[in-house]
């Protein structure tokens, strides 16, 4: 995992030996992984939709041991219409397979052998020439199961992309408040999660207007919750897309991972990968989306088509306790003049995008 250089004194660790939480976490994981091997638990891979261009693809997934608590979620990933109650904590009972060897097969023709990272995460960029559109990808885990997913290859002449935050943007979670974040992530079942009014219709209309546009769901959430998010978005009518999540827990030199930096790095990567695409960026004012998006607009104005910031309701604001901090007045002025739209729901955003010719 890459670690940002601009770390604050409160989160930066002098060296790996100083980060007790990281060392303890590693020992616990080693013990759990050894126990999983001794018990002969099934090795599985959760494959996530990827994306790419006509000359490369980014393949995403995660290699895990199939624990009892995770089994129900794993077996129901594709059953979005299921009425079964599945609570978020089950996603965190899985055990990652460190440095797992995985064979990637694209369209039954192109084959690669890759290695997962220490969190079992598969995130690789592969050089391969493919036609625009969806392509089948099979992840075949060594001494384990295989899983099938897709990668969406963006046409070379595509000029619009769609990127949306998840928490408090497509679903109401009040994430900034730690206790509520834990409740929503670990306890509340997916049927009890509340979709944001009008946002699924907005995303669906954007997908219809721009059918060849890449769709990204960017979040500071952990890869563990991917199956739950997949079911939630499908059940509530959101178009399929790529999840851009992060790992969970401390790193070798940080007590806490920086969610804002994850978003900044992801947007920078997308701008470099798709230099000719302008992004419709959708977020909310409950965390740092205004700062992150405005900073991106200043650095990459040629890659921004519109910024849509959902204003939390009074009740959500009380729960989330949002701190709207703009670090740069210049960023605020530029983004508001060129790209900025604020509203409480997706319906208002639709009208604004129609005025701008984007919908």
mmCIF file of C-alpha atoms in Angstrom:
data_model
loop_
_atom_site.group_PDB
_atom_site.id
_atom_site.type_symbol
_atom_site.label_atom_id
_atom_site.label_comp_id
_atom_site.label_asym_id
_atom_site.label_seq_id
_atom_site.Cartn_x
_atom_site.Cartn_y
_atom_site.Cartn_z
ATOM 1 C CA UNK A 1 0.000 0.000 0.000
ATOM 2 C CA UNK A 2 1.263 3.462 -0.820
ATOM 3 C CA UNK A 3 1.622 5.833 2.108
ATOM 4 C CA UNK A 4 1.227 9.573 1.519
ATOM 5 C CA UNK A 5 4.154 11.789 2.362
ATOM 6 C CA UNK A 6 2.145 14.660 3.834
ATOM 7 C CA UNK A 7 1.315 12.906 7.108
ATOM 8 C CA UNK A 8 0.306 14.843 10.174
ATOM 9 C CA UNK A 9 2.318 14.535 13.438
ATOM 10 C CA UNK A 10 -0.662 12.930 15.160
ATOM 11 C CA UNK A 11 -0.848 9.993 12.764
ATOM 12 C CA UNK A 12 2.703 9.491 11.523
ATOM 13 C CA UNK A 13 4.796 6.771 13.168
ATOM 14 C CA UNK A 14 8.586 7.098 13.423
ATOM 15 C CA UNK A 15 9.204 3.578 12.177
ATOM 16 C CA UNK A 16 7.504 0.226 11.929
ATOM 17 C CA UNK A 17 8.722 -0.901 15.345
ATOM 18 C CA UNK A 18 6.936 2.035 16.966
ATOM 19 C CA UNK A 19 3.546 1.124 15.533
ATOM 20 C CA UNK A 20 2.345 -1.318 18.159
ATOM 21 C CA UNK A 21 -1.119 -1.556 16.624
ATOM 22 C CA UNK A 22 0.345 -2.593 13.283
ATOM 23 C CA UNK A 23 2.575 -5.263 14.843
ATOM 24 C CA UNK A 24 -0.235 -6.624 16.997
ATOM 25 C CA UNK A 25 -2.556 -6.676 13.991
ATOM 26 C CA UNK A 26 0.014 -8.653 11.997
ATOM 27 C CA UNK A 27 0.420 -11.223 14.762
ATOM 28 C CA UNK A 28 -3.347 -11.661 15.071
ATOM 29 C CA UNK A 29 -3.676 -12.053 11.316
ATOM 30 C CA UNK A 30 -0.803 -14.611 11.228
ATOM 31 C CA UNK A 31 -2.533 -16.632 13.947
ATOM 32 C CA UNK A 32 -5.903 -16.518 12.155
ATOM 33 C CA UNK A 33 -4.389 -17.433 8.797
ATOM 34 C CA UNK A 34 -2.493 -20.351 10.325
ATOM 35 C CA UNK A 35 -5.676 -21.560 12.019
ATOM 36 C CA UNK A 36 -7.567 -21.285 8.714
ATOM 37 C CA UNK A 37 -4.957 -23.454 6.985
ATOM 38 C CA UNK A 38 -5.025 -26.010 9.813
ATOM 39 C CA UNK A 39 -8.827 -26.209 9.651
ATOM 40 C CA UNK A 40 -8.695 -26.607 5.893
ATOM 41 C CA UNK A 41 -10.956 -23.622 5.211
ATOM 42 C CA UNK A 42 -11.870 -23.087 1.583
ATOM 43 C CA UNK A 43 -9.758 -20.543 -0.286
ATOM 44 C CA UNK A 44 -11.940 -18.206 -2.348
ATOM 45 C CA UNK A 45 -11.579 -15.036 -4.351
ATOM 46 C CA UNK A 46 -14.081 -12.185 -4.450
ATOM 47 C CA UNK A 47 -13.836 -10.625 -7.910
ATOM 48 C CA UNK A 48 -14.853 -6.996 -8.421
ATOM 49 C CA UNK A 49 -15.638 -5.201 -11.666
ATOM 50 C CA UNK A 50 -12.604 -3.475 -13.132
ATOM 51 C CA UNK A 51 -12.018 -0.947 -15.879
ATOM 52 C CA UNK A 52 -9.483 -0.058 -18.507
ATOM 53 C CA UNK A 53 -8.643 1.341 -21.931
ATOM 54 C CA UNK A 54 -8.095 -0.407 -25.240
ATOM 55 C CA UNK A 55 -4.447 -1.056 -24.245
ATOM 56 C CA UNK A 56 -4.680 -2.005 -20.551
ATOM 57 C CA UNK A 57 -7.101 -3.111 -17.825
ATOM 58 C CA UNK A 58 -7.191 -2.749 -14.049
ATOM 59 C CA UNK A 59 -8.296 -5.993 -12.375
ATOM 60 C CA UNK A 60 -9.674 -5.914 -8.818
ATOM 61 C CA UNK A 61 -10.550 -8.553 -6.251
ATOM 62 C CA UNK A 62 -9.623 -10.096 -2.915
ATOM 63 C CA UNK A 63 -8.328 -13.532 -1.877
ATOM 64 C CA UNK A 64 -9.871 -14.879 1.333
ATOM 65 C CA UNK A 65 -10.469 -17.902 3.491
ATOM 66 C CA UNK A 66 -14.181 -18.661 3.590
ATOM 67 C CA UNK A 67 -15.075 -18.431 7.274
ATOM 68 C CA UNK A 68 -18.494 -19.392 8.608
ATOM 69 C CA UNK A 69 -19.444 -15.774 9.290
ATOM 70 C CA UNK A 70 -18.530 -14.656 5.783
ATOM 71 C CA UNK A 71 -20.044 -17.631 3.974
ATOM 72 C CA UNK A 72 -23.586 -16.233 3.740
ATOM 73 C CA UNK A 73 -22.420 -12.979 2.170
ATOM 74 C CA UNK A 74 -20.027 -14.709 -0.229
ATOM 75 C CA UNK A 75 -22.708 -17.118 -1.453
ATOM 76 C CA UNK A 76 -25.240 -14.315 -1.991
ATOM 77 C CA UNK A 77 -23.112 -11.698 -3.763
ATOM 78 C CA UNK A 78 -25.007 -12.178 -7.026
ATOM 79 C CA UNK A 79 -28.406 -12.530 -5.342
ATOM 80 C CA UNK A 80 -29.242 -8.842 -5.137
ATOM 81 C CA UNK A 81 -32.969 -9.523 -4.944
ATOM 82 C CA UNK A 82 -32.611 -11.790 -1.931
ATOM 83 C CA UNK A 83 -34.661 -10.813 1.119
ATOM 84 C CA UNK A 84 -32.192 -12.487 3.474
ATOM 85 C CA UNK A 85 -30.927 -10.242 6.263
ATOM 86 C CA UNK A 86 -27.149 -9.884 6.154
ATOM 87 C CA UNK A 87 -25.408 -7.689 8.677
ATOM 88 C CA UNK A 88 -22.229 -5.805 7.849
ATOM 89 C CA UNK A 89 -20.072 -7.418 10.538
ATOM 90 C CA UNK A 90 -20.011 -10.684 8.588
ATOM 91 C CA UNK A 91 -17.842 -9.041 5.929
ATOM 92 C CA UNK A 92 -15.155 -8.420 8.536
ATOM 93 C CA UNK A 93 -14.953 -12.049 9.692
ATOM 94 C CA UNK A 94 -13.112 -13.060 6.524
ATOM 95 C CA UNK A 95 -9.410 -13.858 6.649
ATOM 96 C CA UNK A 96 -7.223 -12.417 3.908
ATOM 97 C CA UNK A 97 -4.754 -14.686 2.113
ATOM 98 C CA UNK A 98 -1.515 -12.768 2.066
ATOM 99 C CA UNK A 99 0.442 -12.730 -1.191
ATOM 100 C CA UNK A 100 -1.876 -15.280 -2.787
ATOM 101 C CA UNK A 101 -0.965 -16.436 -6.295
ATOM 102 C CA UNK A 102 -3.824 -15.736 -8.695
ATOM 103 C CA UNK A 103 -4.228 -16.508 -12.361
ATOM 104 C CA UNK A 104 -6.100 -13.822 -14.342
ATOM 105 C CA UNK A 105 -7.826 -15.000 -17.522
ATOM 106 C CA UNK A 106 -9.429 -12.405 -19.800
ATOM 107 C CA UNK A 107 -11.932 -13.506 -22.443
ATOM 108 C CA UNK A 108 -10.527 -17.056 -22.220
ATOM 109 C CA UNK A 109 -7.590 -15.815 -24.308
ATOM 110 C CA UNK A 110 -5.232 -13.631 -22.283
ATOM 111 C CA UNK A 111 -3.626 -15.184 -19.212
ATOM 112 C CA UNK A 112 -1.537 -13.570 -16.465
ATOM 113 C CA UNK A 113 -0.208 -14.738 -13.092
ATOM 114 C CA UNK A 114 -0.224 -12.092 -10.379
ATOM 115 C CA UNK A 115 0.252 -11.877 -6.602
ATOM 116 C CA UNK A 116 -2.176 -10.336 -4.104
ATOM 117 C CA UNK A 117 -0.838 -7.865 -1.549
ATOM 118 C CA UNK A 118 -0.506 -8.463 2.196
ATOM 119 C CA UNK A 119 -4.206 -7.732 2.670
ATOM 120 C CA UNK A 120 -5.213 -10.261 0.043
ATOM 121 C CA UNK A 121 -6.192 -7.403 -2.281
ATOM 122 C CA UNK A 122 -5.823 -7.967 -6.024
ATOM 123 C CA UNK A 123 -5.249 -4.641 -7.743
ATOM 124 C CA UNK A 124 -3.183 -4.936 -10.901
ATOM 125 C CA UNK A 125 -2.863 -3.064 -14.166
ATOM 126 C CA UNK A 126 -2.290 -5.421 -17.090
ATOM 127 C CA UNK A 127 -1.194 -4.548 -20.609
ATOM 128 C CA UNK A 128 -3.649 -6.099 -23.041
ATOM 129 C CA UNK A 129 -5.352 -4.945 -26.243
ATOM 130 C CA UNK A 130 -9.157 -5.189 -26.059
ATOM 131 C CA UNK A 131 -12.134 -3.743 -27.890
ATOM 132 C CA UNK A 132 -14.355 -1.229 -26.011
ATOM 133 C CA UNK A 133 -17.122 -2.702 -23.865
ATOM 134 C CA UNK A 134 -17.467 -5.406 -21.222
ATOM 135 C CA UNK A 135 -15.038 -8.326 -21.120
ATOM 136 C CA UNK A 136 -15.107 -11.465 -19.007
ATOM 137 C CA UNK A 137 -12.410 -11.897 -16.374
ATOM 138 C CA UNK A 138 -11.808 -15.056 -14.353
ATOM 139 C CA UNK A 139 -9.688 -14.949 -11.200
ATOM 140 C CA UNK A 140 -8.353 -18.436 -10.484
ATOM 141 C CA UNK A 141 -6.877 -18.770 -7.011
ATOM 142 C CA UNK A 142 -3.995 -21.214 -6.558
ATOM 143 C CA UNK A 143 -5.198 -24.203 -4.494
ATOM 144 C CA UNK A 144 -8.589 -22.569 -4.250
ATOM 145 C CA UNK A 145 -11.739 -21.462 -5.979
ATOM 146 C CA UNK A 146 -12.187 -19.255 -9.035
ATOM 147 C CA UNK A 147 -14.486 -16.296 -9.518
ATOM 148 C CA UNK A 148 -15.805 -14.500 -12.579
ATOM 149 C CA UNK A 149 -16.285 -10.776 -13.068
ATOM 150 C CA UNK A 150 -15.948 -8.167 -15.820
ATOM 151 C CA UNK A 151 -13.801 -5.254 -16.855
ATOM 152 C CA UNK A 152 -15.261 -2.318 -18.714
ATOM 153 C CA UNK A 153 -12.987 -1.069 -21.499
ATOM 154 C CA UNK A 154 -13.587 2.618 -22.146
ATOM 155 C CA UNK A 155 -13.660 3.691 -25.825
ATOM 156 C CA UNK A 156 -10.768 5.909 -26.863
ATOM 157 C CA UNK A 157 -13.158 8.677 -27.928
ATOM 158 C CA UNK A 158 -15.155 8.705 -24.678
ATOM 159 C CA UNK A 159 -15.095 12.175 -23.100
ATOM 160 C CA UNK A 160 -17.342 11.895 -19.995
ATOM 161 C CA UNK A 161 -16.830 9.822 -16.844
ATOM 162 C CA UNK A 162 -19.011 9.464 -13.743
ATOM 163 C CA UNK A 163 -17.582 9.198 -10.226
ATOM 164 C CA UNK A 164 -19.664 9.134 -7.050
ATOM 165 C CA UNK A 165 -18.908 8.977 -3.358
ATOM 166 C CA UNK A 166 -20.931 6.348 -1.461
ATOM 167 C CA UNK A 167 -21.498 7.255 2.182
ATOM 168 C CA UNK A 168 -24.059 10.054 2.587
ATOM 169 C CA UNK A 169 -24.133 10.418 -1.205
ATOM 170 C CA UNK A 170 -25.808 7.275 -2.538
ATOM 171 C CA UNK A 171 -26.754 5.944 0.905
ATOM 172 C CA UNK A 172 -27.383 7.775 4.176
ATOM 173 C CA UNK A 173 -24.872 6.589 6.778
ATOM 174 C CA UNK A 174 -23.807 9.639 8.860
ATOM 175 C CA UNK A 175 -20.285 8.256 8.469
ATOM 176 C CA UNK A 176 -18.220 11.120 9.966
ATOM 177 C CA UNK A 177 -19.381 10.273 13.483
ATOM 178 C CA UNK A 178 -17.311 7.246 14.581
ATOM 179 C CA UNK A 179 -19.953 5.418 16.606
ATOM 180 C CA UNK A 180 -22.555 5.739 13.857
ATOM 181 C CA UNK A 181 -20.001 4.700 11.273
ATOM 182 C CA UNK A 182 -19.284 1.532 13.223
ATOM 183 C CA UNK A 183 -23.017 0.881 13.657
ATOM 184 C CA UNK A 184 -23.700 1.252 9.939
ATOM 185 C CA UNK A 185 -20.671 -0.804 8.880
ATOM 186 C CA UNK A 186 -20.869 -3.666 11.340
ATOM 187 C CA UNK A 187 -24.417 -3.928 12.712
ATOM 188 C CA UNK A 188 -27.114 -2.555 10.407
ATOM 189 C CA UNK A 189 -28.268 -5.023 7.769
ATOM 190 C CA UNK A 190 -28.284 -3.875 4.161
ATOM 191 C CA UNK A 191 -32.084 -3.756 3.964
ATOM 192 C CA UNK A 192 -32.064 -1.113 6.712
ATOM 193 C CA UNK A 193 -29.619 1.155 4.899
ATOM 194 C CA UNK A 194 -31.372 4.183 3.469
ATOM 195 C CA UNK A 195 -30.823 5.167 -0.179
ATOM 196 C CA UNK A 196 -30.405 8.888 -0.786
ATOM 197 C CA UNK A 197 -33.547 10.373 -2.406
ATOM 198 C CA UNK A 198 -33.298 10.699 -6.174
ATOM 199 C CA UNK A 199 -29.668 9.619 -6.478
ATOM 200 C CA UNK A 200 -30.296 6.226 -8.073
ATOM 201 C CA UNK A 201 -32.489 7.873 -10.722
ATOM 202 C CA UNK A 202 -29.779 10.488 -11.328
ATOM 203 C CA UNK A 203 -27.096 7.834 -11.773
ATOM 204 C CA UNK A 204 -29.337 5.766 -14.039
ATOM 205 C CA UNK A 205 -30.142 8.803 -16.218
ATOM 206 C CA UNK A 206 -26.448 9.639 -16.471
ATOM 207 C CA UNK A 207 -25.731 6.063 -17.501
ATOM 208 C CA UNK A 208 -28.431 6.229 -20.181
ATOM 209 C CA UNK A 209 -27.125 9.563 -21.467
ATOM 210 C CA UNK A 210 -23.505 8.400 -21.454
ATOM 211 C CA UNK A 211 -23.677 4.596 -21.938
ATOM 212 C CA UNK A 212 -19.946 4.298 -22.678
ATOM 213 C CA UNK A 213 -18.871 6.366 -19.659
ATOM 214 C CA UNK A 214 -16.858 4.644 -16.932
ATOM 215 C CA UNK A 215 -18.771 4.602 -13.619
ATOM 216 C CA UNK A 216 -16.738 4.679 -10.408
ATOM 217 C CA UNK A 217 -17.909 4.434 -6.807
ATOM 218 C CA UNK A 218 -15.216 6.011 -4.635
ATOM 219 C CA UNK A 219 -15.242 5.521 -0.863
ATOM 220 C CA UNK A 220 -12.970 5.505 2.171
ATOM 221 C CA UNK A 221 -14.647 2.236 3.166
ATOM 222 C CA UNK A 222 -12.724 -1.027 3.397
ATOM 223 C CA UNK A 223 -12.634 -3.684 0.672
ATOM 224 C CA UNK A 224 -14.424 -5.963 3.163
ATOM 225 C CA UNK A 225 -17.763 -4.276 2.494
ATOM 226 C CA UNK A 226 -17.704 -4.750 -1.291
ATOM 227 C CA UNK A 227 -20.233 -7.643 -1.314
ATOM 228 C CA UNK A 228 -22.679 -5.667 0.835
ATOM 229 C CA UNK A 229 -22.302 -2.552 -1.316
ATOM 230 C CA UNK A 230 -22.818 -4.591 -4.481
ATOM 231 C CA UNK A 231 -26.125 -5.938 -3.188
ATOM 232 C CA UNK A 232 -27.284 -2.550 -1.886
ATOM 233 C CA UNK A 233 -26.596 -0.666 -5.128
ATOM 234 C CA UNK A 234 -28.150 -3.374 -7.295
ATOM 235 C CA UNK A 235 -31.250 -3.617 -5.120
ATOM 236 C CA UNK A 236 -31.769 0.130 -5.232
ATOM 237 C CA UNK A 237 -31.379 0.537 -8.992
ATOM 238 C CA UNK A 238 -27.884 2.019 -9.247
ATOM 239 C CA UNK A 239 -25.912 1.195 -12.413
ATOM 240 C CA UNK A 240 -23.013 -1.223 -12.136
ATOM 241 C CA UNK A 241 -19.585 0.289 -11.733
ATOM 242 C CA UNK A 242 -16.142 -0.132 -10.242
ATOM 243 C CA UNK A 243 -15.617 0.179 -6.486
ATOM 244 C CA UNK A 244 -12.519 2.145 -5.538
ATOM 245 C CA UNK A 245 -12.115 1.357 -1.848
ATOM 246 C CA UNK A 246 -9.169 1.080 0.516
ATOM 247 C CA UNK A 247 -7.671 -1.298 3.048
ATOM 248 C CA UNK A 248 -8.580 -1.361 6.733
ATOM 249 C CA UNK A 249 -6.513 -0.839 9.885
ATOM 250 C CA UNK A 250 -3.126 0.756 10.662
ATOM 251 C CA UNK A 251 -0.129 0.720 8.342
ATOM 252 C CA UNK A 252 3.560 0.296 9.145
ATOM 253 C CA UNK A 253 4.019 4.028 9.685
ATOM 254 C CA UNK A 254 0.516 5.403 10.385
ATOM 255 C CA UNK A 255 -1.944 4.843 13.190
ATOM 256 C CA UNK A 256 -4.841 5.633 10.855
ATOM 257 C CA UNK A 257 -5.208 5.553 7.083
ATOM 258 C CA UNK A 258 -6.053 8.859 5.442
ATOM 259 C CA UNK A 259 -9.428 8.629 3.723
ATOM 260 C CA UNK A 260 -9.051 12.044 2.095
ATOM 261 C CA UNK A 261 -5.625 11.119 0.728
ATOM 262 C CA UNK A 262 -7.091 7.921 -0.725
ATOM 263 C CA UNK A 263 -9.599 10.008 -2.669
ATOM 264 C CA UNK A 264 -6.963 12.517 -3.784
ATOM 265 C CA UNK A 265 -4.667 9.735 -5.022
ATOM 266 C CA UNK A 266 -7.521 7.954 -6.805
ATOM 267 C CA UNK A 267 -8.639 11.071 -8.674
ATOM 268 C CA UNK A 268 -5.054 11.841 -9.677
ATOM 269 C CA UNK A 269 -4.692 8.301 -11.010
ATOM 270 C CA UNK A 270 -7.893 8.556 -13.048
ATOM 271 C CA UNK A 271 -6.747 11.864 -14.551
ATOM 272 C CA UNK A 272 -3.480 10.259 -15.620
ATOM 273 C CA UNK A 273 -5.150 7.106 -16.950
ATOM 274 C CA UNK A 274 -7.856 8.978 -18.873
ATOM 275 C CA UNK A 275 -6.375 12.385 -19.797
ATOM 276 C CA UNK A 276 -9.189 13.134 -22.267
ATOM 277 C CA UNK A 277 -12.109 12.393 -19.949
ATOM 278 C CA UNK A 278 -14.025 15.046 -18.026
ATOM 279 C CA UNK A 279 -15.522 13.681 -14.804
ATOM 280 C CA UNK A 280 -18.894 14.375 -13.253
ATOM 281 C CA UNK A 281 -17.906 14.244 -9.573
ATOM 282 C CA UNK A 282 -20.671 13.525 -7.049
ATOM 283 C CA UNK A 283 -20.171 13.843 -3.291
ATOM 284 C CA UNK A 284 -21.545 15.384 -0.108
ATOM 285 C CA UNK A 285 -20.624 18.006 2.461
ATOM 286 C CA UNK A 286 -20.427 15.564 5.382
ATOM 287 C CA UNK A 287 -16.717 14.862 5.018
ATOM 288 C CA UNK A 288 -13.933 16.275 2.834
ATOM 289 C CA UNK A 289 -15.482 15.903 -0.616
ATOM 290 C CA UNK A 290 -15.713 19.693 -1.202
ATOM 291 C CA UNK A 291 -11.988 20.081 -0.468
ATOM 292 C CA UNK A 292 -10.944 17.007 -2.431
ATOM 293 C CA UNK A 293 -13.028 17.821 -5.503
ATOM 294 C CA UNK A 294 -12.138 21.506 -5.547
ATOM 295 C CA UNK A 295 -8.442 20.697 -5.219
ATOM 296 C CA UNK A 296 -8.758 18.277 -8.135
ATOM 297 C CA UNK A 297 -10.551 20.933 -10.203
ATOM 298 C CA UNK A 298 -7.731 23.409 -9.631
ATOM 299 C CA UNK A 299 -5.023 20.901 -10.570
ATOM 300 C CA UNK A 300 -6.909 19.200 -13.406
ATOM 301 C CA UNK A 301 -9.551 21.650 -14.695
ATOM 302 C CA UNK A 302 -9.458 19.919 -18.090
ATOM 303 C CA UNK A 303 -10.702 16.726 -16.402
ATOM 304 C CA UNK A 304 -13.787 18.145 -14.658
ATOM 305 C CA UNK A 305 -17.207 18.438 -16.266
ATOM 306 C CA UNK A 306 -19.254 19.148 -13.133
ATOM 307 C CA UNK A 307 -19.092 18.869 -9.335
ATOM 308 C CA UNK A 308 -22.290 17.923 -7.503
ATOM 309 C CA UNK A 309 -22.243 18.291 -3.728
ATOM 310 C CA UNK A 310 -25.203 16.909 -1.801
ATOM 311 C CA UNK A 311 -26.059 19.049 1.228
ATOM 312 C CA UNK A 312 -26.875 16.935 4.254
ATOM 313 C CA UNK A 313 -30.263 17.546 5.827
ATOM 314 C CA UNK A 314 -30.444 19.238 9.228
ATOM 315 C CA UNK A 315 -30.877 15.880 10.937
ATOM 316 C CA UNK A 316 -28.000 14.302 9.042
ATOM 317 C CA UNK A 317 -25.802 17.312 9.755
ATOM 318 C CA UNK A 318 -26.423 16.997 13.488
ATOM 319 C CA UNK A 319 -25.498 13.312 13.358
ATOM 320 C CA UNK A 320 -22.538 13.721 11.049
ATOM 321 C CA UNK A 321 -21.290 16.990 12.555
ATOM 322 C CA UNK A 322 -19.772 18.017 9.225
ATOM 323 C CA UNK A 323 -16.936 20.507 9.170
ATOM 324 C CA UNK A 324 -17.015 22.409 5.894
ATOM 325 C CA UNK A 325 -13.422 23.560 5.795
ATOM 326 C CA UNK A 326 -12.053 25.056 2.588
ATOM 327 C CA UNK A 327 -8.300 25.089 2.801
ATOM 328 C CA UNK A 328 -7.900 27.310 -0.246
ATOM 329 C CA UNK A 329 -10.181 30.284 -1.035
ATOM 330 C CA UNK A 330 -8.868 30.241 -4.591
ATOM 331 C CA UNK A 331 -10.084 26.657 -4.975
ATOM 332 C CA UNK A 332 -13.496 27.639 -3.673
ATOM 333 C CA UNK A 333 -13.822 30.562 -6.072
ATOM 334 C CA UNK A 334 -12.671 28.686 -9.183
ATOM 335 C CA UNK A 335 -14.762 25.593 -8.613
ATOM 336 C CA UNK A 336 -17.899 27.549 -7.741
ATOM 337 C CA UNK A 337 -17.609 29.686 -10.846
ATOM 338 C CA UNK A 338 -16.966 26.839 -13.292
ATOM 339 C CA UNK A 339 -18.246 23.533 -12.001
ATOM 340 C CA UNK A 340 -20.135 23.785 -8.729
ATOM 341 C CA UNK A 341 -23.689 22.631 -7.935
ATOM 342 C CA UNK A 342 -25.232 21.999 -4.508
ATOM 343 C CA UNK A 343 -28.583 20.400 -3.666
ATOM 344 C CA UNK A 344 -30.272 18.044 -1.214
ATOM 345 C CA UNK A 345 -31.356 15.381 -3.673
ATOM 346 C CA UNK A 346 -30.751 13.844 -7.067
ATOM 347 C CA UNK A 347 -33.777 15.441 -8.703
ATOM 348 C CA UNK A 348 -32.349 18.957 -8.362
ATOM 349 C CA UNK A 349 -29.005 17.772 -9.687
ATOM 350 C CA UNK A 350 -30.734 16.341 -12.753
ATOM 351 C CA UNK A 351 -32.181 19.736 -13.595
ATOM 352 C CA UNK A 352 -28.791 21.409 -13.212
ATOM 353 C CA UNK A 353 -27.058 18.866 -15.414
ATOM 354 C CA UNK A 354 -29.747 19.293 -18.048
ATOM 355 C CA UNK A 355 -29.016 23.055 -18.092
ATOM 356 C CA UNK A 356 -25.323 22.302 -18.597
ATOM 357 C CA UNK A 357 -26.053 19.872 -21.438
ATOM 358 C CA UNK A 358 -24.662 16.904 -19.488
ATOM 359 C CA UNK A 359 -28.009 15.138 -19.120
#
